[in-house]
PDB file of C-alpha atoms in Angstrom:
ATOM      1  CA  GLN A   1     112.455  92.965 110.302  1.00 76.00           C
ATOM      2  CA  PHE A   2     110.102  92.557 113.279  1.00 82.00           C
ATOM      3  CA  TYR A   3     106.992  91.710 111.284  1.00 82.00           C
ATOM      4  CA  ARG A   4     107.270  87.923 111.616  1.00 85.00           C
ATOM      5  CA  PRO A   5     108.208  87.891 115.332  1.00 86.00           C
ATOM      6  CA  ILE A   6     105.363  90.299 116.156  1.00 86.00           C
ATOM      7  CA  LEU A   7     102.941  88.207 114.124  1.00 82.00           C
ATOM      8  CA  GLU A   8     104.114  84.722 115.135  1.00 83.00           C
ATOM      9  CA  GLU A   9     105.583  85.062 118.634  1.00 85.00           C
ATOM     10  CA  LEU A  10     103.371  87.828 120.025  1.00 84.00           C
ATOM     11  CA  THR A  11     100.362  86.877 117.850  1.00 83.00           C
ATOM     12  CA  VAL A  12      99.607  90.528 117.120  1.00 83.00           C
ATOM     13  CA  THR A  13      97.492  90.734 113.973  1.00 81.00           C
ATOM     14  CA  ARG A  14      95.711  94.078 114.457  1.00 79.00           C
ATOM     15  CA  PRO A  15      96.817  97.471 115.792  1.00 80.00           C
ATOM     16  CA  GLU A  16      94.397  97.098 118.731  1.00 79.00           C
ATOM     17  CA  HIS A  17      96.323  94.032 119.917  1.00 82.00           C
ATOM     18  CA  PHE A  18      99.277  96.263 120.840  1.00 84.00           C
ATOM     19  CA  ASP A  19      97.207  97.459 123.819  1.00 81.00           C
ATOM     20  CA  PHE A  20      98.131  94.152 125.475  1.00 83.00           C
ATOM     21  CA  VAL A  21     101.822  94.076 124.505  1.00 86.00           C
ATOM     22  CA  ARG A  22     104.309  95.063 127.217  1.00 87.00           C
ATOM     23  CA  PRO A  23     107.808  96.480 126.614  1.00 88.00           C
ATOM     24  CA  GLU A  24     109.251  93.216 127.974  1.00 89.00           C
ATOM     25  CA  ASP A  25     107.439  91.329 125.195  1.00 88.00           C
ATOM     26  CA  LEU A  26     109.065  93.553 122.581  1.00 89.00           C
ATOM     27  CA  ASP A  27     112.446  93.126 124.311  1.00 90.00           C
ATOM     28  CA  GLY A  28     111.904  89.367 124.039  1.00 90.00           C
ATOM     29  CA  ILE A  29     111.743  89.509 120.241  1.00 90.00           C
ATOM     30  CA  GLY A  30     114.891  91.649 120.069  1.00 90.00           C
ATOM     31  CA  MET A  31     113.305  95.054 119.516  1.00 90.00           C
ATOM     32  CA  GLY A  32     115.387  97.863 121.015  1.00 90.00           C
ATOM     33  CA  ARG A  33     113.973 100.797 122.969  1.00 90.00           C
ATOM     34  CA  PRO A  34     114.310 103.315 120.076  1.00 90.00           C
ATOM     35  CA  ALA A  35     112.372 100.970 117.776  1.00 89.00           C
ATOM     36  CA  GLN A  36     109.737 100.503 120.493  1.00 89.00           C
ATOM     37  CA  ARG A  37     109.334 104.292 120.769  1.00 90.00           C
ATOM     38  CA  ARG A  38     108.944 104.578 116.982  1.00 89.00           C
ATOM     39  CA  LEU A  39     106.339 101.812 117.048  1.00 88.00           C
ATOM     40  CA  THR A  40     104.461 103.552 119.882  1.00 88.00           C
ATOM     41  CA  GLU A  41     104.475 106.859 117.966  1.00 86.00           C
ATOM     42  CA  ALA A  42     103.247 105.142 114.792  1.00 85.00           C
ATOM     43  CA  LEU A  43     100.405 103.501 116.741  1.00 85.00           C
ATOM     44  CA  LYS A  44      99.409 106.869 118.255  1.00 82.00           C
ATOM     45  CA  LYS A  45      99.321 108.462 114.796  1.00 79.00           C
ATOM     46  CA  HIS A  46      97.289 105.539 113.475  1.00 76.00           C
ATOM     47  CA  ARG A  47      94.717 105.854 116.260  1.00 74.00           C
ATOM     48  CA  LEU A  48      94.399 109.629 115.868  1.00 70.00           C
ATOM     49  CA  GLY A  49      94.009 109.408 112.109  1.00 64.00           C
ATOM     50  CA  LEU A  50      91.643 106.437 112.130  1.00 55.00           C
ATOM     51  CA  LYS A  51      88.419 108.412 112.496  1.00 50.00           C
ATOM     52  CA  SER A  52      89.187 111.070 109.913  1.00 45.00           C
ATOM     53  CA  LYS A  53      90.557 108.625 107.342  1.00 45.00           C
ATOM     54  CA  ASN A  54      87.753 106.105 107.687  1.00 50.00           C
ATOM     55  CA  TRP A  55      85.853 105.718 104.403  1.00 52.00           C
ATOM     56  CA  VAL A  56      82.494 106.187 106.128  1.00 53.00           C
ATOM     57  CA  TYR A  57      83.472 109.689 107.195  1.00 51.00           C
ATOM     58  CA  LYS A  58      84.922 110.428 103.750  1.00 51.00           C
ATOM     59  CA  ILE A  59      81.602 109.539 102.143  1.00 53.00           C
ATOM     60  CA  LEU A  60      79.312 111.228 104.612  1.00 51.00           C
ATOM     61  CA  GLY A  61      81.626 114.143 105.312  1.00 48.00           C
ATOM     62  CA  GLY A  62      81.451 113.472 109.034  1.00 46.00           C
ATOM     63  CA  LEU A  63      78.450 114.246 111.157  1.00 43.00           C
ATOM     64  CA  ALA A  64      77.256 117.769 111.786  1.00 39.00           C
ATOM     65  CA  PRO A  65      77.410 118.814 115.475  1.00 39.00           C
ATOM     66  CA  GLU A  66      73.615 118.809 115.775  1.00 39.00           C
ATOM     67  CA  GLN A  67      73.481 115.279 114.324  1.00 40.00           C
ATOM     68  CA  LYS A  68      76.006 113.960 116.832  1.00 40.00           C
ATOM     69  CA  GLU A  69      73.493 114.415 119.617  1.00 39.00           C
ATOM     70  CA  THR A  70      70.636 112.613 117.865  1.00 40.00           C
ATOM     71  CA  THR A  71      72.570 110.164 115.707  1.00 40.00           C
ATOM     72  CA  SER A  72      75.464 108.321 117.268  1.00 42.00           C
ATOM     73  CA  VAL A  73      77.702 106.195 115.093  1.00 42.00           C
ATOM     74  CA  PRO A  74      78.817 103.112 117.036  1.00 43.00           C
ATOM     75  CA  ASP A  75      82.517 102.983 117.960  1.00 45.00           C
ATOM     76  CA  ASN A  76      82.999  99.636 116.248  1.00 41.00           C
ATOM     77  CA  LEU A  77      81.906 101.279 112.996  1.00 38.00           C
ATOM     78  CA  LEU A  78      85.009 103.449 113.148  1.00 39.00           C
ATOM     79  CA  SER A  79      87.211 100.374 112.777  1.00 40.00           C
ATOM     80  CA  LEU A  80      85.681  99.231 109.505  1.00 36.00           C
ATOM     81  CA  PRO A  81      88.302  98.491 106.875  1.00 38.00           C
ATOM     82  CA  GLU A  82      88.493 100.823 103.944  1.00 37.00           C
ATOM     83  CA  PRO A  83      87.483  98.986 100.765  1.00 37.00           C
ATOM     84  CA  GLU A  84      90.537  97.969  98.758  1.00 40.00           C
ATOM     85  CA  GLY A  85      89.260  99.309  95.459  1.00 40.00           C
ATOM     86  CA  GLY A  86      87.637 102.387  96.977  1.00 40.00           C
ATOM     87  CA  LEU A  87      83.994 103.103  96.327  1.00 44.00           C
ATOM     88  CA  LYS A  88      82.475 101.016  93.581  1.00 61.00           C
ATOM     89  CA  CYS A  89      80.238 103.810  92.381  1.00 76.00           C
ATOM     90  CA  LEU A  90      78.521 106.888  93.734  1.00 83.00           C
ATOM     91  CA  ILE A  91      75.175 106.962  91.991  1.00 87.00           C
ATOM     92  CA  PRO A  92      73.209 110.202  91.568  1.00 88.00           C
ATOM     93  CA  ASP A  93      69.782 110.126  93.206  1.00 87.00           C
ATOM     94  CA  GLY A  94      67.981 110.831  89.922  1.00 89.00           C
ATOM     95  CA  ALA A  95      69.637 107.880  88.167  1.00 91.00           C
ATOM     96  CA  VAL A  96      67.716 105.316  90.225  1.00 93.00           C
ATOM     97  CA  CYS A  97      63.969 104.822  89.900  1.00 93.00           C
ATOM     98  CA  ARG A  98      62.393 102.687  92.631  1.00 93.00           C
ATOM     99  CA  GLY A  99      59.493 100.388  91.834  1.00 93.00           C
ATOM    100  CA  GLU A 100      57.618  97.680  93.700  1.00 93.00           C
ATOM    101  CA  LEU A 101      58.451  96.787  97.289  1.00 92.00           C
ATOM    102  CA  LEU A 102      60.336  93.477  97.480  1.00 90.00           C
ATOM    103  CA  GLY A 103      60.727  93.255 101.238  1.00 87.00           C
ATOM    104  CA  SER A 104      61.658  94.966 104.465  1.00 84.00           C
ATOM    105  CA  GLY A 105      64.127  94.257 107.212  1.00 77.00           C
ATOM    106  CA  CYS A 106      65.178  95.599 110.567  1.00 74.00           C
ATOM    107  CA  PHE A 107      66.901  98.710 109.206  1.00 76.00           C
ATOM    108  CA  GLY A 108      65.492  99.255 105.758  1.00 83.00           C
ATOM    109  CA  VAL A 109      63.299  98.339 102.833  1.00 90.00           C
ATOM    110  CA  VAL A 110      64.155  96.816  99.461  1.00 92.00           C
ATOM    111  CA  HIS A 111      62.520  97.870  96.199  1.00 93.00           C
ATOM    112  CA  ARG A 112      62.887  96.634  92.658  1.00 94.00           C
ATOM    113  CA  GLY A 113      64.476  99.475  90.724  1.00 94.00           C
ATOM    114  CA  LEU A 114      65.926 100.637  87.467  1.00 94.00           C
ATOM    115  CA  TRP A 115      69.353 102.271  87.329  1.00 92.00           C
ATOM    116  CA  THR A 116      69.962 104.460  84.297  1.00 90.00           C
ATOM    117  CA  LEU A 117      73.655 104.519  83.440  1.00 86.00           C
ATOM    118  CA  PRO A 118      75.300 107.650  81.979  1.00 84.00           C
ATOM    119  CA  SER A 119      75.308 105.846  78.614  1.00 86.00           C
ATOM    120  CA  GLY A 120      71.492 105.711  78.756  1.00 87.00           C
ATOM    121  CA  GLN A 121      71.371 101.949  79.319  1.00 89.00           C
ATOM    122  CA  SER A 122      68.947 100.799  82.053  1.00 90.00           C
ATOM    123  CA  VAL A 123      69.931  98.070  84.494  1.00 90.00           C
ATOM    124  CA  PRO A 124      67.391  96.251  86.725  1.00 93.00           C
ATOM    125  CA  VAL A 125      68.565  96.519  90.333  1.00 94.00           C
ATOM    126  CA  ALA A 126      67.487  96.035  93.922  1.00 93.00           C
ATOM    127  CA  VAL A 127      67.526  99.262  95.946  1.00 94.00           C
ATOM    128  CA  LYS A 128      67.946  98.877  99.700  1.00 92.00           C
ATOM    129  CA  SER A 129      66.971 102.106 101.478  1.00 91.00           C
ATOM    130  CA  LEU A 130      67.807 102.979 105.061  1.00 87.00           C
ATOM    131  CA  ARG A 131      64.721 103.446 107.208  1.00 80.00           C
ATOM    132  CA  VAL A 132      64.704 107.015 108.528  1.00 74.00           C
ATOM    133  CA  GLY A 133      62.942 108.232 111.675  1.00 65.00           C
ATOM    134  CA  PRO A 134      61.595 111.733 112.336  1.00 61.00           C
ATOM    135  CA  GLU A 135      65.037 113.012 113.469  1.00 59.00           C
ATOM    136  CA  GLY A 136      66.975 111.243 110.714  1.00 57.00           C
ATOM    137  CA  PRO A 137      68.561 107.803 110.728  1.00 59.00           C
ATOM    138  CA  VAL A 138      68.845 106.069 114.089  1.00 61.00           C
ATOM    139  CA  GLY A 139      72.466 105.413 115.103  1.00 63.00           C
ATOM    140  CA  THR A 140      72.201 101.623 115.336  1.00 73.00           C
ATOM    141  CA  GLU A 141      70.356 101.344 112.030  1.00 77.00           C
ATOM    142  CA  LEU A 142      72.841 103.671 110.336  1.00 79.00           C
ATOM    143  CA  GLY A 143      75.692 101.623 111.783  1.00 79.00           C
ATOM    144  CA  ASP A 144      74.197  98.343 110.558  1.00 81.00           C
ATOM    145  CA  PHE A 145      73.547  99.819 107.117  1.00 82.00           C
ATOM    146  CA  LEU A 146      77.084 101.182 106.762  1.00 82.00           C
ATOM    147  CA  ARG A 147      78.564  97.930 108.063  1.00 83.00           C
ATOM    148  CA  GLU A 148      76.647  96.051 105.356  1.00 84.00           C
ATOM    149  CA  VAL A 149      77.897  98.528 102.734  1.00 84.00           C
ATOM    150  CA  SER A 150      81.452  97.957 103.933  1.00 83.00           C
ATOM    151  CA  VAL A 151      81.123  94.180 103.730  1.00 84.00           C
ATOM    152  CA  MET A 152      79.387  94.239 100.348  1.00 85.00           C
ATOM    153  CA  MET A 153      82.062  96.519  98.868  1.00 82.00           C
ATOM    154  CA  ASN A 154      84.740  93.977  99.645  1.00 80.00           C
ATOM    155  CA  LEU A 155      82.814  90.943  98.363  1.00 83.00           C
ATOM    156  CA  GLU A 156      83.381  89.690  94.850  1.00 83.00           C
ATOM    157  CA  HIS A 157      81.929  86.218  94.350  1.00 85.00           C
ATOM    158  CA  PRO A 158      79.743  84.720  91.624  1.00 84.00           C
ATOM    159  CA  HIS A 159      77.249  83.426  94.219  1.00 83.00           C
ATOM    160  CA  VAL A 160      76.859  86.712  96.114  1.00 86.00           C
ATOM    161  CA  LEU A 161      74.796  89.626  94.830  1.00 87.00           C
ATOM    162  CA  ARG A 162      77.039  92.458  93.687  1.00 89.00           C
ATOM    163  CA  LEU A 163      76.897  95.955  95.136  1.00 90.00           C
ATOM    164  CA  HIS A 164      76.802  98.412  92.225  1.00 90.00           C
ATOM    165  CA  GLY A 165      77.051 101.555  94.321  1.00 88.00           C
ATOM    166  CA  LEU A 166      75.654 103.908  96.890  1.00 89.00           C
ATOM    167  CA  VAL A 167      73.184 106.790  96.582  1.00 89.00           C
ATOM    168  CA  LEU A 168      74.100 109.563  99.013  1.00 84.00           C
ATOM    169  CA  ALA A 169      70.638 111.057  99.396  1.00 83.00           C
ATOM    170  CA  GLN A 170      68.061 110.917 102.136  1.00 83.00           C
ATOM    171  CA  PRO A 171      67.509 108.091 102.749  1.00 86.00           C
ATOM    172  CA  LEU A 172      70.855 106.419 102.024  1.00 88.00           C
ATOM    173  CA  GLN A 173      70.456 103.693  99.411  1.00 91.00           C
ATOM    174  CA  MET A 174      72.476 100.683  98.318  1.00 92.00           C
ATOM    175  CA  VAL A 175      72.056  99.771  94.667  1.00 92.00           C
ATOM    176  CA  MET A 176      72.619  96.048  94.249  1.00 92.00           C
ATOM    177  CA  GLU A 177      72.344  93.384  91.619  1.00 91.00           C
ATOM    178  CA  LEU A 178      68.778  92.087  91.357  1.00 91.00           C
ATOM    179  CA  ALA A 179      68.349  88.366  92.069  1.00 88.00           C
ATOM    180  CA  PRO A 180      66.689  87.137  88.867  1.00 81.00           C
ATOM    181  CA  LEU A 181      64.723  84.350  90.578  1.00 83.00           C
ATOM    182  CA  GLY A 182      63.639  86.272  93.668  1.00 81.00           C
ATOM    183  CA  SER A 183      64.713  85.932  97.273  1.00 80.00           C
ATOM    184  CA  LEU A 184      66.578  82.862  98.455  1.00 80.00           C
ATOM    185  CA  HIS A 185      64.289  82.600 101.490  1.00 80.00           C
ATOM    186  CA  ALA A 186      61.173  82.464  99.288  1.00 82.00           C
ATOM    187  CA  ARG A 187      62.795  79.788  97.107  1.00 82.00           C
ATOM    188  CA  LEU A 188      63.787  77.633 100.063  1.00 86.00           C
ATOM    189  CA  THR A 189      60.421  77.853 101.824  1.00 88.00           C
ATOM    190  CA  ALA A 190      58.260  77.427  98.715  1.00 87.00           C
ATOM    191  CA  PRO A 191      56.376  74.127  98.453  1.00 88.00           C
ATOM    192  CA  ALA A 192      57.929  71.590  96.112  1.00 82.00           C
ATOM    193  CA  PRO A 193      56.397  71.516  92.604  1.00 76.00           C
TER     194      PRO A 193
END
């Protein structure tokens, strides 16, 4: 009943936007005080349950108390959307064999790999591994890695490499489709034939 007025008149599109909505604004769209109280209670429940229901914490099982001191997960990571289809695939560590190094970035390295499916079939893949320091993954690198996982899980496009799954070992690894012709950067910067 109030969905359209909240969306169109108050331009509230995310739960965080309600932080800037006053009771007078809700009165202006015809929402009574009891409905406003119910909305406030629902928002409180949403905020309290956000951290525990976040898919990152479901996968990693939260952080151990000793890890919280050395590894901090950025607050904006807690607001990542849960993938619509859930996890694509949790891949056992032994099912992926890493080969030659393809490249490295700011938070990890990429290897050519071979993923052995339960059926015995082998699939060529790219394995992106999180770079780990002496005390474990650094908070910003872990946050960037998990943010990329979140984005890749929700992408389905013929021109974007597909995320096959995630290996929950140390280090964390993303198993992705292997670009058959190599990196786009190398192709674009290569001299013309």
